[in-house]
PDB file of C-alpha atoms in Angstrom:
ATOM      1  CA  GLU H   1      16.646   1.495  10.863  1.00 63.00           C
ATOM      2  CA  ALA H   2      13.546   0.494  12.776  1.00 80.00           C
ATOM      3  CA  GLY H   3      10.654   0.522  10.498  1.00 92.00           C
ATOM      4  CA  VAL H   4       7.180   1.040  11.085  1.00 95.00           C
ATOM      5  CA  ALA H   5       5.640  -0.672  14.218  1.00 96.00           C
ATOM      6  CA  GLN H   6       2.090  -2.070  14.903  1.00 97.00           C
ATOM      7  CA  SER H   7       0.171  -3.839  17.342  1.00 96.00           C
ATOM      8  CA  PRO H   8      -1.835  -5.941  17.585  1.00 97.00           C
ATOM      9  CA  ARG H   9      -0.850  -8.326  14.860  1.00 95.00           C
ATOM     10  CA  TYR H  10      -4.178  -9.866  14.803  1.00 96.00           C
ATOM     11  CA  LYS H  11      -7.554  -9.033  16.707  1.00 97.00           C
ATOM     12  CA  ILE H  12     -10.704 -11.007  16.769  1.00 98.00           C
ATOM     13  CA  ILE H  13     -13.953  -9.235  18.015  1.00 97.00           C
ATOM     14  CA  GLU H  14     -17.687  -9.586  18.275  1.00 97.00           C
ATOM     15  CA  LYS H  15     -19.722  -6.973  16.112  1.00 96.00           C
ATOM     16  CA  ARG H  16     -20.740  -3.743  17.802  1.00 96.00           C
ATOM     17  CA  GLN H  17     -17.337  -3.821  19.898  1.00 97.00           C
ATOM     18  CA  SER H  18     -14.804  -1.413  19.644  1.00 97.00           C
ATOM     19  CA  VAL H  19     -11.379  -1.635  18.587  1.00 98.00           C
ATOM     20  CA  ALA H  20      -8.028   0.213  18.557  1.00 98.00           C
ATOM     21  CA  PHE H  21      -5.081  -0.223  16.555  1.00 97.00           C
ATOM     22  CA  TRP H  22      -1.693   1.462  17.565  1.00 97.00           C
ATOM     23  CA  CYS H  23       1.361   2.451  14.636  1.00 97.00           C
ATOM     24  CA  ASN H  24       4.972   3.623  15.408  1.00 96.00           C
ATOM     25  CA  PRO H  25       6.119   5.552  12.337  1.00 95.00           C
ATOM     26  CA  ILE H  26       9.817   5.531  11.015  1.00 94.00           C
ATOM     27  CA  SER H  27      11.890   8.497  13.406  1.00 93.00           C
ATOM     28  CA  GLY H  28      11.686  11.599  11.497  1.00 90.00           C
ATOM     29  CA  HIS H  29       8.827  10.665   8.946  1.00 91.00           C
ATOM     30  CA  ALA H  30       6.453  13.337   9.151  1.00 90.00           C
ATOM     31  CA  THR H  31       3.683  11.602   7.127  1.00 91.00           C
ATOM     32  CA  LEU H  32       1.557   8.717   8.672  1.00 94.00           C
ATOM     33  CA  TYR H  33      -1.166   6.810   6.731  1.00 94.00           C
ATOM     34  CA  TRP H  34      -3.572   4.487   7.740  1.00 97.00           C
ATOM     35  CA  TYR H  35      -4.835   2.029   4.905  1.00 96.00           C
ATOM     36  CA  GLN H  36      -7.698  -0.746   4.810  1.00 97.00           C
ATOM     37  CA  GLN H  37      -6.901  -3.557   2.879  1.00 94.00           C
ATOM     38  CA  ILE H  38     -10.116  -6.131   2.239  1.00 95.00           C
ATOM     39  CA  LEU H  39      -8.877  -9.586   1.119  1.00 91.00           C
ATOM     40  CA  GLY H  40      -8.431  -9.643  -2.468  1.00 87.00           C
ATOM     41  CA  GLN H  41      -8.127  -5.934  -3.014  1.00 90.00           C
ATOM     42  CA  GLY H  42      -5.362  -3.546  -2.917  1.00 92.00           C
ATOM     43  CA  PRO H  43      -4.977  -0.854   0.243  1.00 94.00           C
ATOM     44  CA  LYS H  44      -7.565   2.144   0.262  1.00 94.00           C
ATOM     45  CA  LEU H  45      -6.373   5.051   1.963  1.00 93.00           C
ATOM     46  CA  LEU H  46      -8.493   5.894   5.409  1.00 96.00           C
ATOM     47  CA  ILE H  47      -6.634   8.951   6.639  1.00 95.00           C
ATOM     48  CA  GLN H  48      -3.261  10.740   6.169  1.00 93.00           C
ATOM     49  CA  PHE H  49      -1.551  12.696   8.704  1.00 93.00           C
ATOM     50  CA  GLN H  50       0.937  15.429   8.271  1.00 90.00           C
ATOM     51  CA  ASN H  51       3.006  15.867  11.480  1.00 88.00           C
ATOM     52  CA  ASN H  52      -0.079  15.949  13.972  1.00 85.00           C
ATOM     53  CA  GLY H  53      -2.608  17.186  11.340  1.00 91.00           C
ATOM     54  CA  VAL H  54      -5.165  15.252   8.894  1.00 92.00           C
ATOM     55  CA  VAL H  55      -4.534  15.984   4.852  1.00 89.00           C
ATOM     56  CA  ASP H  56      -7.284  13.537   3.999  1.00 90.00           C
ATOM     57  CA  ASP H  57      -9.689  11.577   5.619  1.00 93.00           C
ATOM     58  CA  SER H  58     -12.330  11.581   2.871  1.00 91.00           C
ATOM     59  CA  GLN H  59     -12.596   8.177   2.725  1.00 91.00           C
ATOM     60  CA  LEU H  60     -12.542   7.516   6.410  1.00 95.00           C
ATOM     61  CA  PRO H  61     -16.089   6.474   7.881  1.00 94.00           C
ATOM     62  CA  LYS H  62     -16.125   8.816  10.182  1.00 94.00           C
ATOM     63  CA  ASP H  63     -19.536   7.637  12.208  1.00 95.00           C
ATOM     64  CA  ARG H  64     -17.242   4.888  13.376  1.00 97.00           C
ATOM     65  CA  PHE H  65     -14.187   5.291  12.679  1.00 97.00           C
ATOM     66  CA  SER H  66     -11.365   7.773  14.472  1.00 97.00           C
ATOM     67  CA  ALA H  67      -7.578   8.428  14.175  1.00 97.00           C
ATOM     68  CA  GLU H  68      -5.365  10.759  15.915  1.00 95.00           C
ATOM     69  CA  ARG H  69      -1.710  11.357  15.658  1.00 95.00           C
ATOM     70  CA  LEU H  70      -0.618  13.106  19.029  1.00 82.00           C
ATOM     71  CA  LYS H  71       2.779  14.715  18.988  1.00 84.00           C
ATOM     72  CA  GLY H  72       3.270  14.015  15.573  1.00 83.00           C
ATOM     73  CA  VAL H  73       4.564  10.698  16.113  1.00 91.00           C
ATOM     74  CA  ASP H  74       2.544   7.531  17.032  1.00 95.00           C
ATOM     75  CA  SER H  75      -0.877   6.993  15.675  1.00 97.00           C
ATOM     76  CA  THR H  76      -4.167   5.227  16.869  1.00 97.00           C
ATOM     77  CA  LEU H  77      -7.142   4.250  14.959  1.00 98.00           C
ATOM     78  CA  LYS H  78     -10.582   3.065  16.456  1.00 98.00           C
ATOM     79  CA  ILE H  79     -13.488   1.408  15.169  1.00 97.00           C
ATOM     80  CA  GLN H  80     -16.412   1.961  17.397  1.00 96.00           C
ATOM     81  CA  PRO H  81     -18.911  -0.045  16.969  1.00 96.00           C
ATOM     82  CA  ALA H  82     -17.410  -2.724  14.849  1.00 96.00           C
ATOM     83  CA  LYS H  83     -19.140  -3.956  11.528  1.00 97.00           C
ATOM     84  CA  LEU H  84     -18.544  -7.513  10.018  1.00 97.00           C
ATOM     85  CA  GLU H  85     -17.209  -5.600   6.632  1.00 96.00           C
ATOM     86  CA  ASP H  86     -14.621  -3.818   8.843  1.00 97.00           C
ATOM     87  CA  SER H  87     -12.759  -7.173   8.768  1.00 97.00           C
ATOM     88  CA  ALA H  88      -9.756  -6.559   6.762  1.00 97.00           C
ATOM     89  CA  VAL H  89      -5.800  -5.860   7.467  1.00 96.00           C
ATOM     90  CA  TYR H  90      -5.176  -2.315   8.415  1.00 97.00           C
ATOM     91  CA  LEU H  91      -1.929  -1.251   7.439  1.00 96.00           C
ATOM     92  CA  CYS H  92       0.337   1.860   8.801  1.00 96.00           C
ATOM     93  CA  ALA H  93       2.888   3.509   6.416  1.00 95.00           C
ATOM     94  CA  SER H  94       5.023   6.387   6.800  1.00 94.00           C
ATOM     95  CA  SER H  95       6.991   8.627   4.686  1.00 90.00           C
ATOM     96  CA  LEU H  96       9.804  11.730   5.252  1.00 86.00           C
ATOM     97  CA  GLY H  97       7.112  14.056   3.272  1.00 74.00           C
ATOM     98  CA  ARG H  98       9.804  16.113   1.813  1.00 68.00           C
ATOM     99  CA  GLY H  99      12.412  15.957  -0.846  1.00 63.00           C
ATOM    100  CA  ASP H 100      13.007  13.767  -3.385  1.00 61.00           C
ATOM    101  CA  SER H 101      11.427  11.015  -1.323  1.00 66.00           C
ATOM    102  CA  TYR H 102       8.193  12.963  -0.069  1.00 66.00           C
ATOM    103  CA  ASN H 103       5.752  10.167  -1.192  1.00 73.00           C
ATOM    104  CA  GLU H 104       7.665   7.096  -0.667  1.00 84.00           C
ATOM    105  CA  GLN H 105       6.056   5.137   1.488  1.00 90.00           C
ATOM    106  CA  PHE H 106       7.555   2.354   4.093  1.00 92.00           C
ATOM    107  CA  PHE H 107       4.572   0.002   5.294  1.00 94.00           C
ATOM    108  CA  GLY H 108       4.176  -1.864   8.630  1.00 95.00           C
ATOM    109  CA  PRO H 109       3.205  -5.180   8.754  1.00 93.00           C
ATOM    110  CA  GLY H 110      -0.497  -4.902   9.244  1.00 95.00           C
ATOM    111  CA  THR H 111      -3.141  -5.720  12.193  1.00 96.00           C
ATOM    112  CA  ARG H 112      -5.297  -8.634  10.886  1.00 96.00           C
ATOM    113  CA  LEU H 113      -8.961  -7.597  12.331  1.00 98.00           C
ATOM    114  CA  THR H 114     -11.860 -10.206  12.086  1.00 97.00           C
ATOM    115  CA  VAL H 115     -15.103  -9.226  13.322  1.00 97.00           C
ATOM    116  CA  LEU H 116     -17.451 -12.081  14.067  1.00 96.00           C
TER     117      LEU H 116
ATOM    118  CA  ALA V   1      -9.080  11.426 -10.866  1.00 76.00           C
ATOM    119  CA  GLN V   2      -6.021   8.852 -10.831  1.00 84.00           C
ATOM    120  CA  SER V   3      -6.839   5.009 -11.059  1.00 89.00           C
ATOM    121  CA  VAL V   4      -4.906   1.594 -11.686  1.00 94.00           C
ATOM    122  CA  THR V   5      -5.727  -1.172 -13.186  1.00 96.00           C
ATOM    123  CA  GLN V   6      -3.760  -4.457 -12.773  1.00 97.00           C
ATOM    124  CA  LEU V   7      -4.594  -6.828 -15.937  1.00 94.00           C
ATOM    125  CA  ASP V   8      -4.011 -10.335 -14.365  1.00 95.00           C
ATOM    126  CA  SER V   9      -5.270 -11.398 -10.900  1.00 95.00           C
ATOM    127  CA  HIS V  10      -2.931 -14.501 -10.898  1.00 97.00           C
ATOM    128  CA  VAL V  11       0.039 -15.206 -12.805  1.00 98.00           C
ATOM    129  CA  SER V  12       1.713 -18.487 -13.029  1.00 98.00           C
ATOM    130  CA  VAL V  13       5.565 -19.046 -14.168  1.00 97.00           C
ATOM    131  CA  SER V  14       8.006 -21.722 -14.087  1.00 97.00           C
ATOM    132  CA  GLU V  15      11.444 -20.966 -12.101  1.00 97.00           C
ATOM    133  CA  GLY V  16      13.969 -19.637 -14.011  1.00 97.00           C
ATOM    134  CA  THR V  17      11.546 -18.274 -16.923  1.00 97.00           C
ATOM    135  CA  PRO V  18      10.556 -14.258 -17.359  1.00 98.00           C
ATOM    136  CA  VAL V  19       7.933 -12.627 -15.519  1.00 98.00           C
ATOM    137  CA  LEU V  20       5.588 -10.010 -16.555  1.00 98.00           C
ATOM    138  CA  LEU V  21       3.121  -8.190 -14.320  1.00 98.00           C
ATOM    139  CA  ARG V  22       0.932  -5.874 -16.311  1.00 98.00           C
ATOM    140  CA  CYS V  23      -0.445  -2.388 -14.980  1.00 97.00           C
ATOM    141  CA  ASN V  24      -2.179   0.350 -16.807  1.00 97.00           C
ATOM    142  CA  TYR V  25      -2.849   3.863 -15.009  1.00 94.00           C
ATOM    143  CA  SER V  26      -5.232   7.043 -15.498  1.00 90.00           C
ATOM    144  CA  SER V  27      -4.160  10.392 -13.906  1.00 82.00           C
ATOM    145  CA  SER V  28      -4.722  13.985 -14.802  1.00 75.00           C
ATOM    146  CA  TYR V  29      -1.036  14.741 -13.571  1.00 75.00           C
ATOM    147  CA  SER V  30       2.248  13.779 -14.459  1.00 78.00           C
ATOM    148  CA  PRO V  31       2.162  10.348 -12.330  1.00 84.00           C
ATOM    149  CA  SER V  32       4.707   9.061  -9.905  1.00 88.00           C
ATOM    150  CA  LEU V  33       4.565   4.949 -10.193  1.00 92.00           C
ATOM    151  CA  PHE V  34       5.380   2.715  -7.801  1.00 94.00           C
ATOM    152  CA  TRP V  35       5.193  -1.288  -7.656  1.00 97.00           C
ATOM    153  CA  TYR V  36       5.150  -3.192  -4.302  1.00 96.00           C
ATOM    154  CA  VAL V  37       5.400  -6.563  -2.991  1.00 96.00           C
ATOM    155  CA  GLN V  38       3.534  -8.307   0.079  1.00 94.00           C
ATOM    156  CA  HIS V  39       4.769 -11.714   1.272  1.00 92.00           C
ATOM    157  CA  PRO V  40       2.124 -13.765   3.049  1.00 86.00           C
ATOM    158  CA  ASN V  41       1.391 -11.789   6.259  1.00 79.00           C
ATOM    159  CA  LYS V  42       3.653  -9.101   5.725  1.00 83.00           C
ATOM    160  CA  GLY V  43       3.486  -5.640   5.061  1.00 86.00           C
ATOM    161  CA  LEU V  44       4.333  -3.879   1.654  1.00 92.00           C
ATOM    162  CA  GLN V  45       7.277  -3.742   0.418  1.00 93.00           C
ATOM    163  CA  LEU V  46       8.529  -1.083  -2.035  1.00 93.00           C
ATOM    164  CA  LEU V  47      10.375  -2.818  -5.125  1.00 95.00           C
ATOM    165  CA  LEU V  48      10.661   0.778  -7.442  1.00 94.00           C
ATOM    166  CA  LYS V  49       9.351   3.841  -8.628  1.00 91.00           C
ATOM    167  CA  TYR V  50       9.099   6.066 -11.361  1.00 90.00           C
ATOM    168  CA  THR V  51       8.915   9.674 -10.833  1.00 83.00           C
ATOM    169  CA  SER V  52       9.883  11.597 -13.890  1.00 76.00           C
ATOM    170  CA  ALA V  53      12.902  10.581 -14.494  1.00 75.00           C
ATOM    171  CA  ALA V  54      14.730   7.613 -16.552  1.00 84.00           C
ATOM    172  CA  THR V  55      11.744   6.093 -17.989  1.00 88.00           C
ATOM    173  CA  LEU V  56      13.175   2.392 -17.620  1.00 94.00           C
ATOM    174  CA  VAL V  57      13.530   2.067 -13.472  1.00 94.00           C
ATOM    175  CA  LYS V  58      15.343  -0.572 -12.022  1.00 95.00           C
ATOM    176  CA  GLY V  59      14.228  -1.894  -8.367  1.00 94.00           C
ATOM    177  CA  ILE V  60      15.554  -4.513  -6.114  1.00 94.00           C
ATOM    178  CA  ASN V  61      15.698  -8.353  -6.740  1.00 94.00           C
ATOM    179  CA  GLY V  62      16.589  -8.070 -10.480  1.00 96.00           C
ATOM    180  CA  PHE V  63      12.986  -6.490 -10.868  1.00 97.00           C
ATOM    181  CA  GLU V  64      12.242  -3.438 -13.630  1.00 97.00           C
ATOM    182  CA  ALA V  65       9.450  -1.719 -15.126  1.00 97.00           C
ATOM    183  CA  GLU V  66       9.300   0.655 -17.926  1.00 95.00           C
ATOM    184  CA  PHE V  67       6.946   3.611 -17.899  1.00 93.00           C
ATOM    185  CA  LYS V  68       5.099   4.343 -21.452  1.00 93.00           C
ATOM    186  CA  LYS V  69       3.193   7.382 -21.407  1.00 90.00           C
ATOM    187  CA  SER V  70       2.112   6.745 -24.945  1.00 91.00           C
ATOM    188  CA  GLU V  71       0.476   3.486 -23.802  1.00 93.00           C
ATOM    189  CA  THR V  72      -0.071   4.816 -19.897  1.00 93.00           C
ATOM    190  CA  SER V  73       1.424   1.309 -18.791  1.00 95.00           C
ATOM    191  CA  PHE V  74       4.057   0.556 -16.184  1.00 96.00           C
ATOM    192  CA  HIS V  75       4.351  -3.095 -16.235  1.00 97.00           C
ATOM    193  CA  LEU V  76       6.800  -4.945 -13.980  1.00 98.00           C
ATOM    194  CA  THR V  77       9.600  -7.425 -15.543  1.00 98.00           C
ATOM    195  CA  LYS V  78      12.179  -9.464 -14.518  1.00 98.00           C
ATOM    196  CA  PRO V  79      14.575 -11.988 -16.608  1.00 97.00           C
ATOM    197  CA  SER V  80      14.523 -14.895 -14.539  1.00 97.00           C
ATOM    198  CA  ALA V  81      11.807 -15.920 -11.885  1.00 97.00           C
ATOM    199  CA  HIS V  82      12.852 -17.534  -8.429  1.00 96.00           C
ATOM    200  CA  MET V  83      10.860 -19.243  -6.249  1.00 96.00           C
ATOM    201  CA  SER V  84      11.342 -16.335  -3.462  1.00 95.00           C
ATOM    202  CA  ASP V  85       9.534 -14.257  -6.020  1.00 97.00           C
ATOM    203  CA  ALA V  86       6.278 -15.963  -5.245  1.00 97.00           C
ATOM    204  CA  ALA V  87       3.981 -12.876  -3.545  1.00 97.00           C
ATOM    205  CA  GLU V  88       1.294 -10.579  -4.049  1.00 96.00           C
ATOM    206  CA  TYR V  89       2.273  -7.582  -6.753  1.00 98.00           C
ATOM    207  CA  PHE V  90       0.794  -3.980  -6.362  1.00 97.00           C
ATOM    208  CA  CYS V  91       1.061  -1.204  -8.585  1.00 97.00           C
ATOM    209  CA  ALA V  92       0.053   2.284  -7.471  1.00 94.00           C
ATOM    210  CA  VAL V  93      -0.365   5.735  -9.095  1.00 91.00           C
ATOM    211  CA  SER V  94       0.694   9.290  -7.403  1.00 85.00           C
ATOM    212  CA  GLY V  95      -0.340  12.281  -8.126  1.00 66.00           C
ATOM    213  CA  ARG V  96       0.109  16.003  -7.345  1.00 62.00           C
ATOM    214  CA  ASP V  97      -2.844  16.992  -5.561  1.00 61.00           C
ATOM    215  CA  SER V  98      -2.808  18.150  -2.272  1.00 55.00           C
ATOM    216  CA  SER V  99      -2.053  14.217  -0.455  1.00 64.00           C
ATOM    217  CA  TYR V 100       0.272  12.953  -2.584  1.00 73.00           C
ATOM    218  CA  LYS V 101      -1.569   9.768  -1.628  1.00 81.00           C
ATOM    219  CA  LEU V 102      -1.339   6.594  -3.255  1.00 88.00           C
ATOM    220  CA  ILE V 103      -4.326   4.898  -5.628  1.00 90.00           C
ATOM    221  CA  PHE V 104      -3.585   0.948  -5.528  1.00 94.00           C
ATOM    222  CA  GLY V 105      -4.264  -1.488  -8.273  1.00 95.00           C
ATOM    223  CA  SER V 106      -6.294  -4.701  -6.801  1.00 95.00           C
ATOM    224  CA  GLY V 107      -3.147  -6.805  -7.178  1.00 96.00           C
ATOM    225  CA  THR V 108      -1.511  -9.976  -8.910  1.00 97.00           C
ATOM    226  CA  ARG V 109      -0.698 -13.289  -7.497  1.00 97.00           C
ATOM    227  CA  LEU V 110       2.463 -14.671  -8.470  1.00 97.00           C
ATOM    228  CA  LEU V 111       2.795 -18.273  -8.468  1.00 97.00           C
ATOM    229  CA  VAL V 112       6.266 -19.703  -9.332  1.00 97.00           C
ATOM    230  CA  ARG V 113       6.333 -23.250 -10.205  1.00 96.00           C
ATOM    231  CA  PRO V 114       9.372 -25.602  -9.173  1.00 94.00           C
TER     232      PRO V 114
END
């Protein structure tokens, strides 16, 4: 079974530039999550999708961050404009969203963003 | 509100000795609890989970954890550390609000000495 795919793996940009990350979840997984992991901290949920609808985006800085999940499969996360404090690893995860494993999340390798 | 506290930011053990990584949780709901491992430049991998069944949970790679409601703890243990266990470990809690989202602790870095 293929895992969660993310690209790019690494990205370096200057502040005020924009950047986009892509995630392809495990086939059949209805729920998709984007997390931000700042160095030395645990992951923090930014946004959660159930199919192509948003379930929770309470921690998403909506003035600069946006995310979409068209057709309920792939997702993109965008930052525009980036700030220095956005330097972090951005993790995508997916789960079945139903049954006994409803919230067992599988993580991708992450995208490491450096903002200079 | 839910939260997780990982009591040690770093733990160092010798290869072949027991591992104990401590986690305390706070939850208004009957929680689901998870332990994840993260190797350098890799994503998080699920080690084990507790979802209100048996309080002693066995996971992959010889790890296990015991849910103790009276102590609000979910400590991770392994009888004998291996060099390949060196990594960052995260405890997480999920309640039963609308999103079932995971709340992670700040992590414990496990160092295994030869």
